[in-house]
């Protein structure tokens, strides 16, 4: 394991190598390390990977844990006015105070930024200016940028031990792809802001995608042979984590949220986290084909997510600032964590571990996000769509007319039923009654059961009668007339009578039931009972 140690302030910056939990060696660095990657430079045997360390404007390459090569970023264009001012100072034509005033005026108006030398000079006190000018005025003026992030890109094969190119982002808002053998610049892309995080996939000679998170809160997606970003994701907060899981991009922001985007920049889901994100990394278990994202939080927890589903939570004794998952020693699935206090945590994934989705986020279930297998559009469907677009107004008018006719027919039938008292519900509000009838038996003897109910709130029903109308040649009822007792609101009153079928012709008829008030000839409600065929007489 290789660790870039930032030291204390501007001192004691080192590159440390660990085996197990013990430190093997260390190398001093001249500037703060901003990125450490392992990559294969060539096809020579034995296949020993090299270590690239980005520090300031340089990339230090180590082979066999020894310094091997140093790559320096190309110098940038110097402001011509700034160069002219330093040439005058070199010839002692202006004093240090005038030099500072002229540099300040150039800084406020110039399109090309000033060099580091001029910026450092303007920060000095008056008594320190003269010695600084005498030290640096004879040296050539240079404007150098620094490296902000670094990654690797396979050259022409997707194998695990394939040769890789280096991909670096700079403070000047540029992206470089370097050749692994000659360390020449293969591709140079300008961005609208300073890149801070990189995620690279694909092969340089075939097709690749570079996802870049910048300081302006945007995430850009670049493809092969594109001088400008192909897609842009605009976020409302700064990006603090960037991980690609299969074809999706996981983005963590400073607003305690984790977003999922497609590789074309379409937002898929959003998860709100319980604390701020400190770091993110990919968990890939190749033996089982599992990919998930590890998220280190400020509340001493590390969350494991597959899409928007929480799989596991790891509690840590300190805030985790660095995560790395992969093979370590003899173990294929090892998680290494570095903490804010300088601690080192190593955890090994159990071989029997089961990852089960726990959808803790509010909203629709996980299954709702699965795309339906919608069939392709046929020619008939397309023709129907065009016809509906062209005749939308006429079709709507026909639909409204048919709807009004249906409503009118239903209203007429309802009024007719109420007027003839053919409904089993009373049409008058003074006697709110309901009547249900049922027939039991197979014949020739039937049992007719009536269920009468008062649906009013607090008023009982009194002086009610029940009468039957039927064909006396077919049926006999005992009795055929009832006097209904007082009906208490809300209670169901069952009333039964016997029906005898007198015909042996195997025919049936309707028996009508009327509920009337004493002294009134108009029924309050009516029910029609379809009598079944008497099986006993038919068999005889």
Coordinates of C-alpha atoms in Angstrom, one line a residue:
X1 CA 0.0 0.0 0.0
X2 CA 1.3 3.4 -1.0
X3 CA 0.3 6.5 0.9
X4 CA 1.0 10.2 0.2
X5 CA 1.6 11.8 3.6
X6 CA 0.9 15.6 3.5
X7 CA 3.0 16.1 6.7
X8 CA 2.6 19.2 8.9
X9 CA 2.1 22.4 7.0
X10 CA 4.7 22.9 4.2
X11 CA 7.2 20.4 5.8
X12 CA 7.7 16.6 6.2
X13 CA 5.8 15.6 3.0
X14 CA 6.6 12.0 2.3
X15 CA 5.6 9.0 0.2
X16 CA 5.2 6.0 2.5
X17 CA 5.0 2.3 1.6
X18 CA 3.2 -0.2 3.9
X19 CA 3.1 -4.0 3.9
X20 CA 0.4 -5.4 6.1
X21 CA 0.2 -2.8 8.9
X22 CA 4.0 -2.1 9.1
X23 CA 5.8 0.6 7.2
X24 CA 8.5 -0.6 4.7
X25 CA 10.0 2.6 3.4
X26 CA 9.5 6.3 2.8
X27 CA 10.6 8.9 0.3
X28 CA 10.7 12.7 0.8
X29 CA 8.5 14.9 -1.5
X30 CA 9.3 18.5 -2.4
X31 CA 5.6 19.6 -2.6
X32 CA 2.2 18.6 -1.4
X33 CA 1.0 15.3 -3.0
X34 CA -2.3 15.7 -4.9
X35 CA -2.5 12.2 -6.4
X36 CA -1.0 8.7 -6.2
X37 CA -1.7 6.0 -8.9
X38 CA -0.1 2.7 -9.9
X39 CA 0.2 1.9 -13.6
X40 CA 2.2 -0.3 -16.0
X41 CA 4.5 1.6 -18.3
X42 CA 5.6 -1.1 -20.7
X43 CA 5.3 -4.8 -21.7
X44 CA 8.7 -5.8 -20.3
X45 CA 9.0 -8.8 -18.0
X46 CA 8.6 -9.0 -15.1
X47 CA 5.4 -7.0 -15.2
X48 CA 6.2 -4.6 -12.3
X49 CA 3.8 -1.6 -12.0
X50 CA 5.2 1.9 -11.5
X51 CA 4.0 4.5 -9.0
X52 CA 3.2 8.0 -10.2
X53 CA 3.0 10.8 -7.6
X54 CA 1.6 14.2 -8.6
X55 CA 3.2 17.0 -6.6
X56 CA 3.1 20.6 -7.6
X57 CA 3.8 20.9 -11.4
X58 CA 5.7 17.6 -11.4
X59 CA 4.9 13.9 -11.7
X60 CA 7.4 11.7 -9.9
X61 CA 7.6 8.1 -11.3
X62 CA 9.0 5.4 -9.0
X63 CA 9.9 1.9 -10.1
X64 CA 10.8 -0.8 -7.6
X65 CA 10.3 1.9 -4.9
X66 CA 13.1 4.0 -6.3
X67 CA 12.9 7.3 -8.3
X68 CA 12.8 6.6 -12.0
X69 CA 11.6 9.7 -13.9
X70 CA 10.2 13.2 -13.4
X71 CA 7.7 14.8 -15.7
X72 CA 7.2 18.6 -15.7
X73 CA 4.1 20.3 -17.0
X74 CA 4.7 22.5 -20.0
X75 CA 5.3 26.2 -19.2
X76 CA 2.4 28.6 -19.8
X77 CA 2.4 31.9 -21.6
X78 CA 3.8 34.8 -19.6
X79 CA 2.0 38.1 -19.5
X80 CA 4.1 40.4 -21.8
X81 CA 3.5 43.5 -19.7
X82 CA 4.7 41.5 -16.6
X83 CA 7.8 40.4 -18.5
X84 CA 8.6 44.0 -19.6
X85 CA 8.3 45.2 -16.0
X86 CA 10.7 42.6 -14.7
X87 CA 13.1 43.4 -17.5
X88 CA 13.1 47.0 -16.3
X89 CA 13.8 45.8 -12.8
X90 CA 16.6 43.7 -14.1
X91 CA 18.3 46.8 -15.6
X92 CA 17.6 48.8 -12.4
X93 CA 15.4 51.2 -14.2
X94 CA 12.7 51.1 -11.5
X95 CA 12.8 50.6 -7.7
X96 CA 10.9 47.8 -5.9
X97 CA 8.1 50.1 -4.8
X98 CA 7.4 51.1 -8.4
X99 CA 7.6 47.5 -9.4
X100 CA 4.9 46.5 -7.0
X101 CA 2.6 49.3 -8.1
X102 CA 3.0 48.4 -11.7
X103 CA 2.4 44.7 -11.0
X104 CA -0.8 45.5 -9.1
X105 CA -2.1 47.6 -12.0
X106 CA -1.3 44.7 -14.4
X107 CA -3.0 42.1 -12.1
X108 CA -6.3 44.1 -12.1
X109 CA -6.6 44.5 -15.9
X110 CA -4.6 41.7 -17.5
X111 CA -6.3 38.7 -19.1
X112 CA -3.3 36.4 -18.5
X113 CA -2.7 35.8 -14.8
X114 CA 0.6 36.8 -13.1
X115 CA 3.3 34.3 -12.4
X116 CA 4.0 32.9 -8.9
X117 CA 7.1 35.1 -8.6
X118 CA 5.0 38.3 -9.0
X119 CA 2.3 37.1 -6.6
X120 CA 4.9 36.2 -4.0
X121 CA 6.6 39.6 -4.5
X122 CA 3.4 41.5 -3.9
X123 CA 2.9 39.7 -0.6
X124 CA 6.2 40.8 0.9
X125 CA 6.9 43.6 3.3
X126 CA 8.8 46.8 2.2
X127 CA 12.1 45.8 3.8
X128 CA 12.0 42.3 2.1
X129 CA 11.3 43.5 -1.5
X130 CA 14.8 44.6 -2.5
X131 CA 16.5 41.3 -1.5
X132 CA 13.8 39.4 -3.3
X133 CA 14.3 41.4 -6.5
X134 CA 18.1 41.0 -6.4
X135 CA 17.7 37.2 -6.0
X136 CA 15.2 36.5 -8.8
X137 CA 15.7 39.3 -11.3
X138 CA 18.4 37.6 -13.3
X139 CA 16.4 34.3 -13.6
X140 CA 14.0 33.9 -16.6
X141 CA 10.4 34.6 -15.8
X142 CA 8.1 31.5 -16.0
X143 CA 4.5 30.8 -15.3
X144 CA 3.8 27.3 -14.1
X145 CA 0.6 25.6 -13.2
X146 CA 0.1 22.7 -10.7
X147 CA -1.6 19.3 -10.8
X148 CA -5.0 19.1 -9.0
X149 CA -6.0 15.5 -9.8
X150 CA -4.8 12.4 -11.6
X151 CA -6.1 9.0 -12.9
X152 CA -5.1 6.2 -15.3
X153 CA -6.5 5.1 -18.7
X154 CA -5.9 1.8 -20.4
X155 CA -3.9 2.2 -23.6
X156 CA -5.3 -0.4 -26.0
X157 CA -6.5 -3.4 -24.0
X158 CA -9.0 -3.9 -21.1
X159 CA -6.9 -6.5 -19.3
X160 CA -6.0 -5.9 -15.7
X161 CA -2.2 -5.9 -16.5
X162 CA -2.6 -3.7 -19.6
X163 CA -0.4 -0.6 -20.2
X164 CA -2.0 2.6 -18.9
X165 CA -1.8 6.3 -19.8
X166 CA -1.8 9.0 -17.2
X167 CA -4.7 11.5 -17.1
X168 CA -4.0 14.7 -15.2
X169 CA -6.0 17.8 -14.4
X170 CA -4.3 21.2 -13.8
X171 CA -5.0 24.4 -12.0
X172 CA -5.2 26.2 -15.4
X173 CA -8.4 24.3 -16.3
X174 CA -6.8 21.8 -18.7
X175 CA -6.8 18.0 -19.0
X176 CA -3.7 16.1 -20.3
X177 CA -3.4 12.5 -21.4
X178 CA 0.3 11.4 -21.3
X179 CA 2.0 8.5 -23.1
X180 CA 3.2 5.9 -20.6
X181 CA 6.6 5.3 -22.2
X182 CA 7.8 8.6 -23.7
X183 CA 5.6 10.9 -21.4
X184 CA 4.6 13.0 -24.3
X185 CA 1.2 14.8 -24.3
X186 CA -1.2 12.7 -26.4
X187 CA -4.4 14.8 -25.9
X188 CA -5.0 18.2 -24.4
X189 CA -8.5 19.4 -23.5
X190 CA -9.5 22.8 -22.1
X191 CA -12.3 23.0 -19.5
X192 CA -14.3 26.0 -18.2
X193 CA -13.1 25.5 -14.6
X194 CA -10.5 23.8 -12.6
X195 CA -10.8 20.0 -12.4
X196 CA -10.8 18.5 -8.9
X197 CA -12.0 14.9 -9.3
X198 CA -11.6 12.4 -12.2
X199 CA -13.1 9.1 -13.2
X200 CA -11.8 7.3 -16.3
X201 CA -13.1 4.3 -18.2
X202 CA -12.3 2.6 -21.6
X203 CA -9.2 2.4 -23.8
X204 CA -7.4 5.3 -25.3
X205 CA -6.9 3.7 -28.8
X206 CA -10.6 2.5 -29.0
X207 CA -13.1 4.5 -27.0
X208 CA -13.0 6.1 -23.5
X209 CA -15.1 8.4 -21.3
X210 CA -13.6 10.8 -18.8
X211 CA -15.9 12.2 -16.1
X212 CA -14.5 15.4 -14.5
X213 CA -15.9 17.3 -11.5
X214 CA -14.8 21.0 -11.5
X215 CA -14.8 23.8 -8.9
X216 CA -17.7 25.6 -10.5
X217 CA -20.0 22.8 -9.3
X218 CA -20.4 21.2 -12.8
X219 CA -19.5 17.7 -13.9
X220 CA -18.3 17.3 -17.5
X221 CA -18.2 14.0 -19.5
X222 CA -15.6 13.8 -22.3
X223 CA -15.3 11.2 -25.1
X224 CA -12.6 10.3 -27.5
X225 CA -11.8 12.8 -30.2
X226 CA -13.9 15.5 -28.5
X227 CA -12.2 18.8 -27.9
X228 CA -15.1 20.0 -25.7
X229 CA -17.2 18.1 -23.1
X230 CA -20.0 15.9 -24.6
X231 CA -22.3 16.3 -21.6
X232 CA -22.6 18.7 -18.7
X233 CA -24.2 18.0 -15.3
X234 CA -25.0 21.2 -13.4
X235 CA -25.3 20.9 -9.6
X236 CA -26.4 23.3 -6.9
X237 CA -23.4 22.5 -4.6
X238 CA -19.8 21.6 -4.8
X239 CA -18.8 18.0 -5.7
X240 CA -17.0 16.2 -3.0
X241 CA -17.1 12.6 -4.4
X242 CA -17.2 11.0 -7.8
X243 CA -17.5 7.3 -8.5
X244 CA -18.6 5.3 -11.6
X245 CA -20.7 2.2 -10.9
X246 CA -21.2 0.2 -14.1
X247 CA -22.9 2.7 -16.5
X248 CA -24.1 5.1 -13.8
X249 CA -22.2 8.0 -12.1
X250 CA -22.5 8.5 -8.4
X251 CA -21.9 12.1 -7.3
X252 CA -21.7 13.2 -3.7
X253 CA -22.2 16.9 -2.9
X254 CA -21.5 19.2 0.0
X255 CA -25.3 19.4 0.7
X256 CA -25.2 15.9 2.3
X257 CA -26.8 14.3 -0.8
X258 CA -25.8 11.4 -3.0
X259 CA -27.0 11.6 -6.7
X260 CA -27.2 8.9 -9.3
X261 CA -26.8 10.0 -13.0
X262 CA -26.7 8.1 -16.3
X263 CA -23.6 8.4 -18.5
X264 CA -25.6 11.0 -20.6
X265 CA -26.1 13.3 -17.6
X266 CA -29.7 12.4 -16.8
X267 CA -30.6 12.3 -13.0
X268 CA -31.9 8.9 -11.9
X269 CA -32.3 9.3 -8.1
X270 CA -31.2 11.3 -5.1
X271 CA -30.5 10.1 -1.5
X272 CA -30.2 12.4 1.5
X273 CA -27.4 11.4 3.9
X274 CA -27.3 11.8 7.7
X275 CA -24.0 13.8 7.6
X276 CA -21.5 15.5 5.3
X277 CA -19.5 13.4 2.8
X278 CA -15.8 13.1 3.5
X279 CA -14.7 10.6 0.8
X280 CA -16.1 8.1 -1.7
X281 CA -14.7 4.9 -3.3
X282 CA -15.8 2.0 -5.4
X283 CA -16.4 -1.5 -3.9
X284 CA -16.1 -4.2 -6.6
X285 CA -16.3 -7.9 -5.7
X286 CA -15.3 -9.5 -9.0
X287 CA -15.9 -13.1 -7.9
X288 CA -19.6 -12.3 -7.5
X289 CA -20.0 -9.4 -10.0
X290 CA -21.0 -6.9 -7.3
X291 CA -20.4 -3.2 -7.6
X292 CA -21.4 -0.7 -5.0
X293 CA -20.2 2.7 -3.7
X294 CA -18.6 3.4 -0.3
X295 CA -19.4 6.7 1.3
X296 CA -17.4 8.0 4.3
X297 CA -19.4 10.4 6.5
X298 CA -18.5 12.9 9.1
X299 CA -20.6 11.2 11.8
X300 CA -18.0 8.3 12.1
X301 CA -19.8 6.0 9.7
X302 CA -19.1 4.5 6.3
X303 CA -22.2 3.7 4.2
X304 CA -22.4 1.1 1.4
X305 CA -24.9 1.9 -1.4
X306 CA -26.0 -0.1 -4.4
X307 CA -27.9 2.4 -6.5
X308 CA -30.0 4.3 -3.9
X309 CA -30.4 1.3 -1.6
X310 CA -28.3 1.1 1.6
X311 CA -26.6 -2.3 2.0
X312 CA -24.5 -1.9 5.1
X313 CA -23.2 0.6 7.7
X314 CA -19.6 0.5 9.1
X315 CA -18.9 2.4 12.4
X316 CA -15.4 3.8 12.8
X317 CA -13.5 5.3 15.8
X318 CA -12.6 8.4 13.8
X319 CA -13.6 10.4 10.7
X320 CA -12.6 8.5 7.6
X321 CA -10.8 10.7 5.0
X322 CA -9.5 8.0 2.6
X323 CA -11.1 4.7 1.3
X324 CA -9.6 2.0 -0.9
X325 CA -11.1 -1.5 -1.7
X326 CA -9.3 -4.3 -3.5
X327 CA -6.7 -7.0 -3.2
X328 CA -4.2 -6.6 -0.3
X329 CA -1.8 -9.4 0.4
X330 CA -3.6 -12.7 0.1
X331 CA -7.1 -11.3 0.5
X332 CA -9.0 -10.3 -2.6
X333 CA -11.7 -8.2 -0.8
X334 CA -10.0 -5.8 1.6
X335 CA -11.1 -2.3 2.7
X336 CA -8.4 0.1 3.8
X337 CA -9.4 3.3 5.6
X338 CA -7.3 6.3 6.7
X339 CA -8.7 8.6 9.4
X340 CA -8.5 12.3 10.1
X341 CA -6.2 11.7 13.1
X342 CA -3.7 9.7 11.1
X343 CA -5.0 6.2 11.8
X344 CA -5.1 3.2 9.5
X345 CA -8.0 0.8 9.5
X346 CA -8.0 -2.5 7.6
X347 CA -11.2 -4.7 7.2
X348 CA -11.6 -7.9 5.3
X349 CA -14.9 -8.8 3.7
X350 CA -16.4 -12.1 4.8
X351 CA -16.6 -14.7 2.1
X352 CA -20.2 -15.5 3.3
X353 CA -21.3 -11.9 3.3
X354 CA -24.8 -11.3 1.7
X355 CA -25.7 -8.0 0.3
X356 CA -29.4 -7.3 0.6
X357 CA -31.0 -4.0 -0.5
X358 CA -32.6 -1.9 2.2
X359 CA -34.6 0.8 0.6
X360 CA -34.6 3.3 3.5
X361 CA -35.3 6.4 1.4
X362 CA -38.9 7.8 1.4
X363 CA -40.9 7.7 -1.8
X364 CA -41.8 5.0 -4.3
X365 CA -40.5 1.4 -4.0
X366 CA -37.4 0.1 -5.8
X367 CA -39.4 -1.9 -8.3
X368 CA -41.1 1.2 -9.6
X369 CA -37.8 2.4 -11.1
X370 CA -37.4 -0.7 -13.2
X371 CA -38.1 0.1 -16.9
X372 CA -41.1 -1.7 -18.5
X373 CA -40.5 -3.9 -21.5
X374 CA -42.6 -1.6 -23.8
X375 CA -43.0 -3.1 -27.3
X376 CA -41.8 -1.1 -30.3
X377 CA -44.2 1.3 -32.0
X378 CA -46.0 -0.3 -35.0
X379 CA -47.1 1.5 -38.2
X380 CA -50.8 1.2 -37.1
X381 CA -49.9 3.0 -33.8
X382 CA -48.0 5.8 -35.6
X383 CA -51.0 6.3 -38.0
X384 CA -53.5 6.4 -35.2
X385 CA -51.3 8.9 -33.3
X386 CA -51.1 11.2 -36.4
X387 CA -54.9 10.9 -36.9
X388 CA -55.5 11.8 -33.3
X389 CA -53.2 14.8 -33.6
X390 CA -54.9 16.1 -36.7
X391 CA -58.5 15.5 -35.5
X392 CA -58.1 16.1 -31.8
X393 CA -60.9 18.8 -31.6
X394 CA -63.5 16.8 -33.5
X395 CA -62.7 13.6 -31.6
X396 CA -63.1 15.4 -28.3
X397 CA -66.5 16.9 -29.3
X398 CA -67.8 13.4 -30.3
X399 CA -66.6 12.0 -27.0
X400 CA -68.3 14.8 -25.1
X401 CA -71.6 14.3 -27.0
X402 CA -71.6 10.5 -26.3
X403 CA -70.9 11.2 -22.6
X404 CA -73.8 13.6 -22.4
X405 CA -76.1 11.1 -24.1
X406 CA -75.1 8.4 -21.6
X407 CA -75.7 10.7 -18.6
X408 CA -79.1 11.6 -20.0
X409 CA -80.1 8.0 -20.6
X410 CA -79.0 7.1 -17.1
X411 CA -80.9 10.0 -15.5
X412 CA -84.1 9.2 -17.5
X413 CA -84.0 5.5 -16.3
X414 CA -83.4 6.6 -12.7
X415 CA -86.3 9.0 -12.8
X416 CA -88.6 6.4 -14.4
X417 CA -87.7 3.8 -11.7
X418 CA -88.4 6.3 -8.9
X419 CA -91.7 7.3 -10.4
X420 CA -92.9 3.7 -10.7
X421 CA -91.4 2.7 -7.4
X422 CA -89.4 0.0 -9.1
X423 CA -86.2 0.5 -7.1
X424 CA -85.5 -1.4 -3.8
X425 CA -84.6 2.0 -2.3
X426 CA -87.3 4.5 -1.2
X427 CA -87.6 7.6 -3.3
X428 CA -89.1 9.8 -0.6
X429 CA -87.0 11.4 2.1
X430 CA -89.8 11.0 4.6
X431 CA -89.5 7.2 4.6
X432 CA -85.8 6.3 4.0
X433 CA -86.1 2.5 3.5
X434 CA -84.1 -0.3 1.8
X435 CA -85.5 -3.7 0.8
X436 CA -83.5 -6.8 -0.2
X437 CA -85.1 -10.2 -1.1
X438 CA -83.7 -13.7 -1.4
X439 CA -85.3 -17.1 -2.4
X440 CA -84.3 -20.4 -0.8
X441 CA -85.1 -23.9 -1.9
X442 CA -85.3 -26.0 -5.1
X443 CA -89.1 -26.4 -5.3
X444 CA -91.9 -26.9 -5.3
X445 CA -91.7 -25.4 -1.8
X446 CA -89.7 -22.1 -1.6
X447 CA -88.9 -19.8 1.2
X448 CA -88.9 -16.1 0.5
X449 CA -86.9 -13.9 2.9
X450 CA -87.3 -10.1 2.9
X451 CA -84.7 -7.8 4.7
X452 CA -86.3 -4.5 5.5
X453 CA -84.1 -1.6 7.0
X454 CA -84.8 1.9 8.1
X455 CA -81.8 4.1 7.0
X456 CA -82.8 7.3 8.8
X457 CA -80.7 8.7 11.6
X458 CA -83.1 9.0 14.5
X459 CA -86.7 8.6 13.3
X460 CA -88.5 5.2 13.4
X461 CA -90.9 4.0 10.7
X462 CA -94.4 2.9 11.7
X463 CA -97.7 1.8 10.1
X464 CA -96.1 0.0 7.1
X465 CA -97.6 -2.9 5.1
X466 CA -96.0 -5.5 2.7
X467 CA -98.1 -6.9 -0.1
X468 CA -97.2 -9.4 -2.9
X469 CA -98.5 -9.4 -6.5
X470 CA -98.1 -12.7 -8.3
X471 CA -99.8 -15.1 -10.8
X472 CA -102.2 -17.2 -8.7
X473 CA -102.1 -20.0 -11.4
X474 CA -98.4 -20.5 -10.7
X475 CA -97.8 -19.7 -7.0
X476 CA -99.5 -19.8 -3.6
X477 CA -98.1 -17.6 -0.8
X478 CA -98.9 -18.2 2.9
X479 CA -99.3 -15.4 4.0
X480 CA -99.5 -13.0 1.1
X481 CA -99.9 -9.9 3.3
X482 CA -97.8 -8.6 6.3
X483 CA -98.1 -5.8 8.8
X484 CA -94.6 -4.5 9.4
X485 CA -93.6 -3.8 13.0
X486 CA -92.0 -0.6 14.1
X487 CA -88.6 -0.2 12.4
X488 CA -85.8 1.1 14.6
X489 CA -83.2 3.1 12.6
X490 CA -80.1 1.1 11.6
X491 CA -81.5 -2.4 12.4
X492 CA -82.2 -5.1 9.8
X493 CA -85.7 -6.8 10.0
X494 CA -85.9 -10.2 8.3
X495 CA -89.5 -11.2 7.2
X496 CA -90.1 -14.6 5.6
X497 CA -93.0 -16.4 3.9
X498 CA -93.5 -19.7 2.1
X499 CA -94.1 -19.9 -1.7
X500 CA -95.6 -23.1 -3.3
X501 CA -95.3 -23.7 -7.1
X502 CA -98.6 -25.0 -8.5
X503 CA -97.6 -25.6 -12.1
X504 CA -95.8 -28.7 -13.5
X505 CA -94.9 -27.1 -16.8
X506 CA -91.4 -26.0 -15.7
X507 CA -92.0 -22.3 -16.0
X508 CA -91.3 -19.4 -13.6
X509 CA -92.5 -15.9 -13.1
X510 CA -91.9 -12.7 -11.2
X511 CA -93.3 -12.0 -7.8
X512 CA -93.6 -8.2 -7.0
X513 CA -93.2 -7.0 -3.5
X514 CA -94.7 -3.6 -2.4
X515 CA -94.1 -1.7 0.8
X516 CA -97.0 0.7 1.5
X517 CA -98.3 2.9 4.3
X518 CA -101.6 2.3 5.9
X519 CA -104.4 4.2 4.1
X520 CA -102.2 4.9 1.0
X521 CA -102.4 3.2 -2.4
X522 CA -99.0 4.4 -3.7
X523 CA -96.2 2.1 -2.7
X524 CA -93.1 3.5 -1.0
X525 CA -90.8 1.0 -2.7
X526 CA -91.0 -2.0 -4.9
X527 CA -88.9 -5.1 -5.5
X528 CA -89.1 -7.7 -8.3
X529 CA -88.2 -11.3 -7.4
X530 CA -87.3 -13.7 -10.3
X531 CA -88.4 -17.1 -9.0
X532 CA -86.4 -20.1 -10.1
X533 CA -87.8 -23.1 -12.0
X534 CA -89.3 -25.7 -9.6
X535 CA -87.0 -28.7 -10.1
X536 CA -89.3 -31.0 -8.1
X537 CA -92.3 -30.7 -10.4
X538 CA -90.2 -30.8 -13.5
X539 CA -88.7 -34.2 -12.4
X540 CA -92.2 -35.5 -11.7

